[in-house]
Amino acid sequence: MATATSGGAVEPSADPVPERAPSSGARSADVLVVGGGLMGLVTAWRTAQRGLRVAVVDPDPGGGAARVAAGMLAAVTELHYGEETLLALNLASAARYPGFVAELERVTGAGLGYRSSGTLAVAFDADDRAHLRELHALQERCGLASTWLTGRECRRLEPMLAPGVRGGVRVDADHQIDPRRLVAALLSACEAAGVVFHRLPARALRTAGGRAVGVELADGRDLSGGQVVLAAGSRSGTLAGVPEAARVPVRPVKGQVVRLRMPPGPAGSGPLLSRTVRAVVRGGPVYLVPRENGELVLGATSEETGWDTTVTAGGVYELLRDAHELVPGVTELPLVEVRAGLRPTSPDNAPLLGPTAVPGLQLATGHHRNGVLLTPVTGEVMAHALTTGELPEQARPFTPARFAAAGTTEPGRTGPGAGHVSKEPRP
Ligand code: GLY
């Protein structure tokens, strides 16, 4: 039942890689994408739609963090102080979601579990309430639609909430999608668009004359490409052969997630929850995401433990304890699955998009807690950058150059609190 997901598009290696262009004269693809998770696939799909020949390198495309993520599209309820620039990109992506889903469903014939039933953030004690009041004030200052509710109003919306709920914020614009269905649909859409898949890890970036010119595969074969995109999630910083000037400052932040099954309600009654419910309990957030297929996803820990993807008793205990405090009925539900995945996290929690200091090498990684939300806009931004060489206006703050200038380029660091199981601190 417990599963670990770390993603493996990149073969870990510490060996230096000499500059050597792929030996074959013919270009394998116009664009080589290292990583077949959400970012790699959406980049490949959108770029192939623009007429470029695209190949993806990944031993298990459609895997990685998308198999763990809860799929909240929470631009408003996950707003944090100081992240207003990121908010603009998050909102731009959220606005694209309905059209993006409709297009993917049309192309693939598969449903993606997109639900626009909204989100309710609730508070239990005086501290939680004060924190939620601050978040609500920040949302209002940013011009976002959110409504303050009393505890009674919260329970009227979601009758299974614990009686101790003291207030909440209703945000109708924060939706959800099933990331497993999304990543499977992107895989099909890529195949339909002619994207070629090389199903093994990348061993090294190939450069010639200071330019990225291809990728060496784990079996020793070389692929040449006009441009290379590193979209390997938390592993993006570990590909051998990437010149120092383009070092990728992404580290893994582990998240453990529990999946339960909600029985269909008796005739006339609804399911356990009708919308996403979230709260800050003892300083850490917990969320419950009810899917249309009856699954209830509880998330998530936030742990700075390097590449470890062990599912721990402590992590699962904290999730169930906090979720039970919010909705006591959850402990009656069948337990279906527990998983851990790794969020790819940059020093400022915002993504790294577009060209690097190494010509021919672009990034699509570092999406931290917002990967699913940012999928549509990342595809557009990357297709634009790969076809024009420039980032569109809205994505310019997310250039990898912002870290090159500050000198904060070391990958794989573990931050304060390493080894400590926690959920993300209060915003
Ligand atoms: N966006 C939710 C999480 O990363 O846990």
Short mmCIF file of C-alpha atoms and ligand atoms in Angstrom, two decimals:
data_model
loop_
_atom_site.label_atom_id
_atom_site.label_comp_id
_atom_site.label_asym_id
_atom_site.label_seq_id
_atom_site.Cartn_x
_atom_site.Cartn_y
_atom_site.Cartn_z
CA MET A 1 0.00 0.00 0.00
CA ALA A 2 2.84 2.40 0.80
CA THR A 3 4.66 3.68 -2.26
CA ALA A 4 7.61 5.97 -2.79
CA THR A 5 7.88 8.18 -5.84
CA SER A 6 11.11 10.01 -6.48
CA GLY A 7 11.14 10.25 -10.28
CA GLY A 8 14.09 8.95 -12.25
CA ALA A 9 14.53 10.85 -15.50
CA VAL A 10 18.11 11.63 -14.50
CA GLU A 11 20.73 9.01 -13.63
CA PRO A 12 22.55 10.32 -10.54
CA SER A 13 26.27 10.79 -11.23
CA ALA A 14 29.10 12.76 -9.67
CA ASP A 15 31.58 12.22 -12.51
CA PRO A 16 32.74 15.24 -14.52
CA VAL A 17 31.63 15.11 -18.14
CA PRO A 18 34.01 16.36 -20.83
CA GLU A 19 32.60 18.55 -23.60
CA ARG A 20 31.68 16.21 -26.42
CA ALA A 21 29.03 16.64 -29.02
CA PRO A 22 26.87 13.62 -29.90
CA SER A 23 28.71 11.67 -32.57
CA SER A 24 25.78 11.19 -34.92
CA GLY A 25 25.59 14.05 -37.43
CA ALA A 26 21.80 13.96 -37.70
CA ARG A 27 19.80 15.91 -35.15
CA SER A 28 17.55 13.54 -33.17
CA ALA A 29 15.06 16.30 -32.40
CA ASP A 30 14.66 20.05 -32.41
CA VAL A 31 13.93 19.89 -28.68
CA LEU A 32 15.01 17.20 -26.19
CA VAL A 33 13.05 17.29 -22.95
CA VAL A 34 14.65 15.55 -19.97
CA GLY A 35 11.77 14.51 -17.70
CA GLY A 36 8.35 13.10 -18.53
CA GLY A 37 6.34 14.45 -15.59
CA LEU A 38 3.77 17.22 -15.85
CA MET A 39 6.26 19.95 -16.82
CA GLY A 40 8.16 17.87 -19.34
CA LEU A 41 5.02 16.52 -20.98
CA VAL A 42 3.16 19.82 -21.19
CA THR A 43 6.30 21.46 -22.61
CA ALA A 44 6.69 18.67 -25.16
CA TRP A 45 3.01 18.76 -26.16
CA ARG A 46 2.74 22.53 -26.59
CA THR A 47 6.08 22.69 -28.44
CA ALA A 48 5.16 19.85 -30.80
CA GLN A 49 1.89 21.67 -31.51
CA ARG A 50 4.03 24.55 -32.80
CA GLY A 51 5.64 22.27 -35.38
CA LEU A 52 8.95 21.40 -33.69
CA ARG A 53 10.24 17.82 -33.51
CA VAL A 54 10.26 16.93 -29.83
CA ALA A 55 11.63 13.96 -27.88
CA VAL A 56 11.21 13.17 -24.18
CA VAL A 57 13.79 11.25 -22.14
CA ASP A 58 12.35 9.42 -19.11
CA PRO A 59 12.31 5.74 -18.07
CA ASP A 60 8.76 6.09 -16.79
CA PRO A 61 6.97 9.01 -18.45
CA GLY A 62 3.83 10.05 -16.60
CA GLY A 63 5.38 9.18 -13.24
CA GLY A 64 6.98 11.37 -10.60
CA ALA A 65 5.23 13.84 -8.32
CA ALA A 66 2.00 13.83 -10.36
CA ARG A 67 1.28 10.34 -8.99
CA VAL A 68 1.34 11.71 -5.45
CA ALA A 69 -0.05 15.25 -5.74
CA ALA A 70 -3.54 16.07 -4.47
CA GLY A 71 -4.27 18.33 -7.44
CA MET A 72 -5.52 21.44 -5.65
CA LEU A 73 -5.59 24.48 -7.91
CA ALA A 74 -5.22 26.78 -4.92
CA ALA A 75 -3.94 30.15 -6.11
CA VAL A 76 -6.03 31.98 -3.49
CA THR A 77 -5.96 29.72 -0.42
CA GLU A 78 -2.22 28.96 -0.81
CA LEU A 79 -1.33 32.65 -1.08
CA HIS A 80 1.75 33.55 1.00
CA TYR A 81 3.13 36.92 2.04
CA GLY A 82 5.82 38.16 -0.32
CA GLU A 83 4.69 35.89 -3.17
CA GLU A 84 2.54 38.39 -5.06
CA THR A 85 4.60 37.95 -8.26
CA LEU A 86 4.04 34.22 -8.12
CA LEU A 87 0.34 34.89 -7.46
CA ALA A 88 0.07 36.61 -10.86
CA LEU A 89 1.44 33.51 -12.62
CA ASN A 90 -0.73 31.20 -10.49
CA LEU A 91 -3.85 33.19 -11.38
CA ALA A 92 -2.90 33.25 -15.06
CA SER A 93 -2.62 29.46 -15.00
CA ALA A 94 -5.85 28.97 -13.02
CA ALA A 95 -7.69 31.09 -15.60
CA ARG A 96 -6.41 28.81 -18.38
CA TYR A 97 -7.55 25.61 -16.67
CA PRO A 98 -11.10 25.22 -18.06
CA GLY A 99 -9.92 25.68 -21.67
CA PHE A 100 -6.83 23.53 -21.10
CA VAL A 101 -8.93 20.68 -19.68
CA ALA A 102 -11.50 20.94 -22.47
CA GLU A 103 -8.73 20.76 -25.10
CA LEU A 104 -7.01 17.78 -23.48
CA GLU A 105 -10.31 15.95 -23.00
CA ARG A 106 -11.16 16.57 -26.66
CA VAL A 107 -7.74 15.35 -27.88
CA THR A 108 -7.57 12.26 -25.66
CA GLY A 109 -11.23 11.40 -25.06
CA ALA A 110 -10.43 10.96 -21.35
CA GLY A 111 -11.95 12.79 -18.37
CA LEU A 112 -9.50 14.60 -16.09
CA GLY A 113 -11.56 14.84 -12.90
CA TYR A 114 -11.64 18.64 -13.01
CA ARG A 115 -13.98 19.96 -10.30
CA SER A 116 -14.94 23.59 -9.77
CA SER A 117 -16.62 22.97 -6.41
CA GLY A 118 -14.35 25.43 -4.55
CA THR A 119 -12.39 25.43 -1.31
CA LEU A 120 -13.17 26.16 2.32
CA ALA A 121 -10.31 27.11 4.68
CA VAL A 122 -11.31 26.78 8.33
CA ALA A 123 -9.93 27.68 11.77
CA PHE A 124 -10.20 25.90 15.13
CA ASP A 125 -8.62 27.93 17.89
CA ALA A 126 -7.94 31.62 18.45
CA ASP A 127 -4.48 31.37 16.81
CA ASP A 128 -5.85 29.62 13.72
CA ARG A 129 -8.62 32.20 13.48
CA ALA A 130 -6.19 35.13 13.74
CA HIS A 131 -4.00 33.53 11.08
CA LEU A 132 -6.96 32.95 8.78
CA ARG A 133 -8.11 36.56 9.30
CA GLU A 134 -4.67 37.72 8.16
CA LEU A 135 -4.81 35.48 5.10
CA HIS A 136 -8.29 36.80 4.30
CA ALA A 137 -7.06 40.40 4.61
CA LEU A 138 -4.12 39.61 2.31
CA GLN A 139 -6.47 37.99 -0.21
CA GLU A 140 -8.67 41.11 -0.16
CA ARG A 141 -5.67 43.43 -0.55
CA CYS A 142 -4.69 41.39 -3.62
CA GLY A 143 -8.19 41.82 -5.05
CA LEU A 144 -9.10 38.12 -4.72
CA ALA A 145 -12.66 36.91 -4.13
CA SER A 146 -12.94 35.25 -0.72
CA THR A 147 -15.73 35.37 1.85
CA TRP A 148 -15.39 35.23 5.64
CA LEU A 149 -17.83 32.76 7.26
CA THR A 150 -18.77 32.03 10.86
CA GLY A 151 -18.30 28.50 12.21
CA ARG A 152 -22.02 27.87 11.80
CA GLU A 153 -21.93 29.02 8.16
CA CYS A 154 -18.95 26.70 7.52
CA ARG A 155 -20.87 23.73 8.93
CA ARG A 156 -23.93 24.64 6.88
CA LEU A 157 -21.74 24.29 3.77
CA GLU A 158 -19.95 21.16 5.02
CA PRO A 159 -22.06 19.41 7.69
CA MET A 160 -19.36 16.81 8.50
CA LEU A 161 -16.97 19.48 9.85
CA ALA A 162 -16.13 19.21 13.55
CA PRO A 163 -18.29 21.33 15.87
CA GLY A 164 -15.15 23.18 17.06
CA VAL A 165 -14.70 25.05 13.76
CA ARG A 166 -14.67 28.76 14.66
CA GLY A 167 -14.72 30.41 11.27
CA GLY A 168 -13.52 30.06 7.74
CA VAL A 169 -12.87 31.55 4.33
CA ARG A 170 -14.84 30.39 1.31
CA VAL A 171 -12.99 30.60 -2.00
CA ASP A 172 -15.03 29.46 -4.98
CA ALA A 173 -12.22 30.03 -7.48
CA ASP A 174 -9.83 27.41 -6.04
CA HIS A 175 -10.66 24.24 -7.96
CA GLN A 176 -9.10 20.75 -8.23
CA ILE A 177 -8.07 18.19 -10.83
CA ASP A 178 -6.92 14.56 -10.66
CA PRO A 179 -3.16 14.77 -11.40
CA ARG A 180 -2.90 11.09 -12.35
CA ARG A 181 -5.51 11.52 -15.04
CA LEU A 182 -3.92 14.80 -16.11
CA VAL A 183 -0.47 13.31 -16.57
CA ALA A 184 -1.90 10.27 -18.40
CA ALA A 185 -3.82 12.59 -20.75
CA LEU A 186 -0.69 14.66 -21.43
CA LEU A 187 1.18 11.46 -22.29
CA SER A 188 -1.52 10.48 -24.80
CA ALA A 189 -1.65 14.01 -26.21
CA CYS A 190 2.13 13.98 -26.71
CA GLU A 191 1.97 10.63 -28.49
CA ALA A 192 -0.82 11.94 -30.74
CA ALA A 193 1.26 15.04 -31.51
CA GLY A 194 4.23 12.92 -32.63
CA VAL A 195 6.48 13.37 -29.59
CA VAL A 196 9.09 10.59 -29.46
CA PHE A 197 9.80 8.85 -26.12
CA HIS A 198 13.18 7.46 -25.05
CA ARG A 199 12.28 5.33 -22.05
CA LEU A 200 15.48 5.37 -20.03
CA PRO A 201 17.29 7.86 -17.80
CA ALA A 202 19.48 10.68 -19.06
CA ARG A 203 23.10 10.30 -17.92
CA ALA A 204 24.59 13.64 -18.97
CA LEU A 205 24.07 16.84 -20.87
CA ARG A 206 26.20 17.10 -23.98
CA THR A 207 27.78 20.45 -24.82
CA ALA A 208 29.99 21.69 -27.64
CA GLY A 209 31.54 25.13 -27.86
CA GLY A 210 29.73 26.09 -24.64
CA ARG A 211 26.32 25.23 -26.12
CA ALA A 212 23.92 22.43 -25.12
CA VAL A 213 23.73 20.07 -28.06
CA GLY A 214 22.23 16.86 -26.72
CA VAL A 215 21.89 14.26 -24.02
CA GLU A 216 23.73 11.02 -23.26
CA LEU A 217 21.35 8.23 -22.29
CA ALA A 218 21.95 5.69 -19.53
CA ASP A 219 22.79 3.02 -22.12
CA GLY A 220 25.59 5.20 -23.53
CA ARG A 221 23.74 6.31 -26.65
CA ASP A 222 23.80 10.00 -27.55
CA LEU A 223 20.82 12.03 -28.69
CA SER A 224 21.42 15.34 -30.39
CA GLY A 225 18.98 18.21 -30.10
CA GLY A 226 18.74 21.82 -31.18
CA GLN A 227 17.69 22.70 -27.63
CA VAL A 228 17.53 20.78 -24.35
CA VAL A 229 14.94 21.36 -21.64
CA LEU A 230 15.62 20.19 -18.09
CA ALA A 231 12.22 19.33 -16.63
CA ALA A 232 13.18 16.49 -14.30
CA GLY A 233 11.46 17.78 -11.17
CA SER A 234 13.54 17.59 -8.01
CA ARG A 235 16.26 15.71 -9.97
CA SER A 236 16.77 18.63 -12.36
CA GLY A 237 19.88 19.77 -10.51
CA THR A 238 21.62 16.39 -10.63
CA LEU A 239 22.20 15.87 -14.36
CA ALA A 240 25.92 15.48 -15.04
CA GLY A 241 27.57 17.77 -17.56
CA VAL A 242 25.54 20.90 -16.84
CA PRO A 243 28.05 23.80 -16.82
CA GLU A 244 28.43 25.74 -13.57
CA ALA A 245 26.89 28.81 -15.21
CA ALA A 246 23.58 26.95 -15.57
CA ARG A 247 23.55 25.07 -12.25
CA VAL A 248 19.93 24.35 -11.27
CA PRO A 249 19.12 25.44 -7.68
CA VAL A 250 16.37 22.93 -6.99
CA ARG A 251 16.12 20.72 -3.91
CA PRO A 252 13.62 17.98 -2.98
CA VAL A 253 10.93 18.68 -0.36
CA LYS A 254 9.17 15.48 0.59
CA GLY A 255 5.39 15.28 0.85
CA GLN A 256 3.47 12.31 2.26
CA VAL A 257 -0.14 11.88 1.15
CA VAL A 258 -2.89 9.49 2.30
CA ARG A 259 -5.75 8.29 0.11
CA LEU A 260 -9.06 7.13 1.61
CA ARG A 261 -12.27 5.99 -0.04
CA MET A 262 -15.57 7.74 0.66
CA PRO A 263 -18.61 5.44 0.38
CA PRO A 264 -21.46 6.87 -1.68
CA GLY A 265 -23.85 8.65 0.71
CA PRO A 266 -27.29 7.10 1.35
CA ALA A 267 -29.94 8.27 -1.11
CA GLY A 268 -30.54 11.98 -0.71
CA SER A 269 -27.35 12.67 1.23
CA GLY A 270 -24.11 13.92 -0.28
CA PRO A 271 -20.59 12.52 0.08
CA LEU A 272 -18.52 13.21 3.21
CA LEU A 273 -17.32 16.55 1.78
CA SER A 274 -18.49 18.46 -1.26
CA ARG A 275 -15.43 20.71 -1.69
CA THR A 276 -11.77 20.87 -0.68
CA VAL A 277 -11.42 21.65 3.04
CA ARG A 278 -8.17 22.91 4.48
CA ALA A 279 -6.93 24.27 7.78
CA VAL A 280 -3.85 25.12 9.77
CA VAL A 281 -3.73 22.73 12.72
CA ARG A 282 -0.97 23.23 15.31
CA GLY A 283 0.87 25.54 12.94
CA GLY A 284 0.87 23.17 9.95
CA PRO A 285 -1.60 22.99 7.08
CA VAL A 286 -3.72 19.97 6.30
CA TYR A 287 -6.08 19.55 3.37
CA LEU A 288 -8.81 17.10 2.39
CA VAL A 289 -9.60 16.88 -1.32
CA PRO A 290 -12.75 14.92 -2.25
CA ARG A 291 -12.58 13.59 -5.79
CA GLU A 292 -15.55 12.92 -8.00
CA ASN A 293 -14.56 9.20 -8.11
CA GLY A 294 -15.05 8.88 -4.33
CA GLU A 295 -11.41 9.18 -3.34
CA LEU A 296 -10.51 11.49 -0.44
CA VAL A 297 -6.92 12.74 -0.57
CA LEU A 298 -5.30 13.95 2.67
CA GLY A 299 -2.10 15.96 2.47
CA ALA A 300 0.62 16.71 3.03
CA THR A 301 3.79 16.67 5.04
CA SER A 302 6.62 18.99 4.05
CA GLU A 303 9.98 17.47 4.93
CA GLU A 304 13.54 18.55 4.19
CA THR A 305 15.03 15.04 4.16
CA GLY A 306 16.94 15.02 0.89
CA TRP A 307 16.10 12.20 -1.51
CA ASP A 308 14.39 10.02 1.07
CA THR A 309 10.90 8.96 0.00
CA THR A 310 10.06 6.62 2.85
CA VAL A 311 6.46 6.66 3.98
CA THR A 312 6.68 7.02 7.77
CA ALA A 313 4.31 6.14 10.58
CA GLY A 314 4.85 9.64 11.99
CA GLY A 315 3.92 11.39 8.76
CA VAL A 316 0.77 9.32 8.28
CA TYR A 317 -0.15 9.72 11.96
CA GLU A 318 0.07 13.53 11.75
CA LEU A 319 -2.05 13.67 8.60
CA LEU A 320 -4.76 11.42 10.03
CA ARG A 321 -4.69 13.14 13.43
CA ASP A 322 -5.11 16.63 11.92
CA ALA A 323 -7.67 15.53 9.33
CA HIS A 324 -9.66 13.78 12.08
CA GLU A 325 -9.70 17.00 14.08
CA LEU A 326 -11.25 18.76 11.09
CA VAL A 327 -13.63 16.03 9.94
CA PRO A 328 -13.97 13.30 12.61
CA GLY A 329 -15.64 10.92 10.12
CA VAL A 330 -12.42 10.38 8.15
CA THR A 331 -11.15 7.67 10.49
CA GLU A 332 -14.15 5.50 9.55
CA LEU A 333 -13.09 5.42 5.89
CA PRO A 334 -11.16 2.61 4.19
CA LEU A 335 -7.47 3.43 3.78
CA VAL A 336 -6.48 2.94 0.14
CA GLU A 337 -2.92 4.15 -0.24
CA VAL A 338 -0.10 6.15 1.33
CA ARG A 339 2.62 7.68 -0.82
CA ALA A 340 5.54 10.04 -0.64
CA GLY A 341 6.84 12.26 -3.41
CA LEU A 342 9.37 15.05 -3.81
CA ARG A 343 8.45 18.64 -4.60
CA PRO A 344 11.08 20.39 -6.75
CA THR A 345 11.80 23.52 -4.76
CA SER A 346 13.85 26.59 -5.64
CA PRO A 347 15.31 29.06 -3.10
CA ASP A 348 12.33 31.43 -3.51
CA ASN A 349 9.66 28.69 -3.97
CA ALA A 350 8.94 29.94 -7.49
CA PRO A 351 9.55 28.08 -10.76
CA LEU A 352 12.59 28.33 -13.02
CA LEU A 353 11.39 28.86 -16.58
CA GLY A 354 13.14 29.41 -19.89
CA PRO A 355 16.67 30.03 -21.14
CA THR A 356 19.75 29.63 -18.95
CA ALA A 357 23.22 31.16 -19.27
CA VAL A 358 24.15 28.16 -21.47
CA PRO A 359 22.83 28.63 -25.01
CA GLY A 360 20.48 25.84 -26.02
CA LEU A 361 19.65 24.86 -22.42
CA GLN A 362 16.28 25.80 -20.91
CA LEU A 363 14.60 24.94 -17.60
CA ALA A 364 11.05 24.05 -16.62
CA THR A 365 11.32 23.08 -12.96
CA GLY A 366 11.19 24.37 -9.37
CA HIS A 367 7.37 24.53 -9.16
CA HIS A 368 7.40 23.51 -5.46
CA ARG A 369 3.76 23.34 -4.20
CA ASN A 370 2.23 24.67 -7.43
CA GLY A 371 3.18 22.18 -10.12
CA VAL A 372 -0.31 21.01 -10.99
CA LEU A 373 -1.70 24.55 -10.89
CA LEU A 374 1.10 25.91 -13.09
CA THR A 375 0.95 23.17 -15.73
CA PRO A 376 -1.10 25.05 -18.37
CA VAL A 377 0.89 28.28 -18.21
CA THR A 378 4.22 26.42 -18.09
CA GLY A 379 3.39 24.67 -21.36
CA GLU A 380 2.61 27.95 -23.07
CA VAL A 381 5.60 29.80 -21.64
CA MET A 382 8.03 27.03 -22.57
CA ALA A 383 6.67 26.60 -26.11
CA HIS A 384 7.03 30.36 -26.58
CA ALA A 385 10.58 30.39 -25.17
CA LEU A 386 11.64 27.40 -27.29
CA THR A 387 10.27 28.86 -30.51
CA THR A 388 11.34 32.50 -29.97
CA GLY A 389 14.30 32.24 -27.57
CA GLU A 390 12.58 34.64 -25.16
CA LEU A 391 10.28 34.42 -22.19
CA PRO A 392 6.85 36.01 -22.56
CA GLU A 393 6.30 39.07 -20.36
CA GLN A 394 4.36 37.27 -17.59
CA ALA A 395 7.15 34.72 -17.11
CA ARG A 396 10.13 37.07 -17.02
CA PRO A 397 10.31 37.19 -13.19
CA PHE A 398 10.86 33.43 -13.27
CA THR A 399 14.01 33.44 -15.36
CA PRO A 400 16.77 31.17 -13.98
CA ALA A 401 19.06 34.22 -14.24
CA ARG A 402 17.65 35.58 -10.98
CA PHE A 403 19.74 33.01 -9.07
CA ALA A 404 22.81 33.18 -11.27
CA ALA A 405 23.04 36.89 -10.36
CA ALA A 406 22.66 36.19 -6.64
CA GLY A 407 25.12 33.29 -6.72
CA THR A 408 22.60 30.92 -5.09
CA THR A 409 23.00 28.06 -7.48
CA GLU A 410 23.93 25.02 -5.44
CA PRO A 411 21.48 22.17 -6.05
CA GLY A 412 20.21 19.58 -3.65
CA ARG A 413 20.69 21.54 -0.42
CA THR A 414 18.54 20.70 2.52
CA GLY A 415 17.21 23.64 4.40
CA PRO A 416 16.58 24.40 8.05
CA GLY A 417 14.79 21.67 9.93
CA ALA A 418 16.39 18.86 7.90
CA GLY A 419 15.08 15.51 9.07
CA HIS A 420 12.07 17.03 10.81
CA VAL A 421 8.61 15.88 9.75
CA SER A 422 6.47 18.94 9.49
CA LYS A 423 3.76 20.46 7.45
CA GLU A 424 4.51 23.79 5.79
CA PRO A 425 4.59 26.64 8.32
CA ARG A 426 1.83 29.21 8.44
CA PRO A 427 1.87 31.57 5.48
N1 GLY B 1 0.09 22.09 -3.14
C1 GLY B 1 -0.01 21.20 -2.06
C2 GLY B 1 1.25 20.56 -1.63
O1 GLY B 1 2.29 20.72 -2.23
O2 GLY B 1 1.21 19.89 -0.62
#
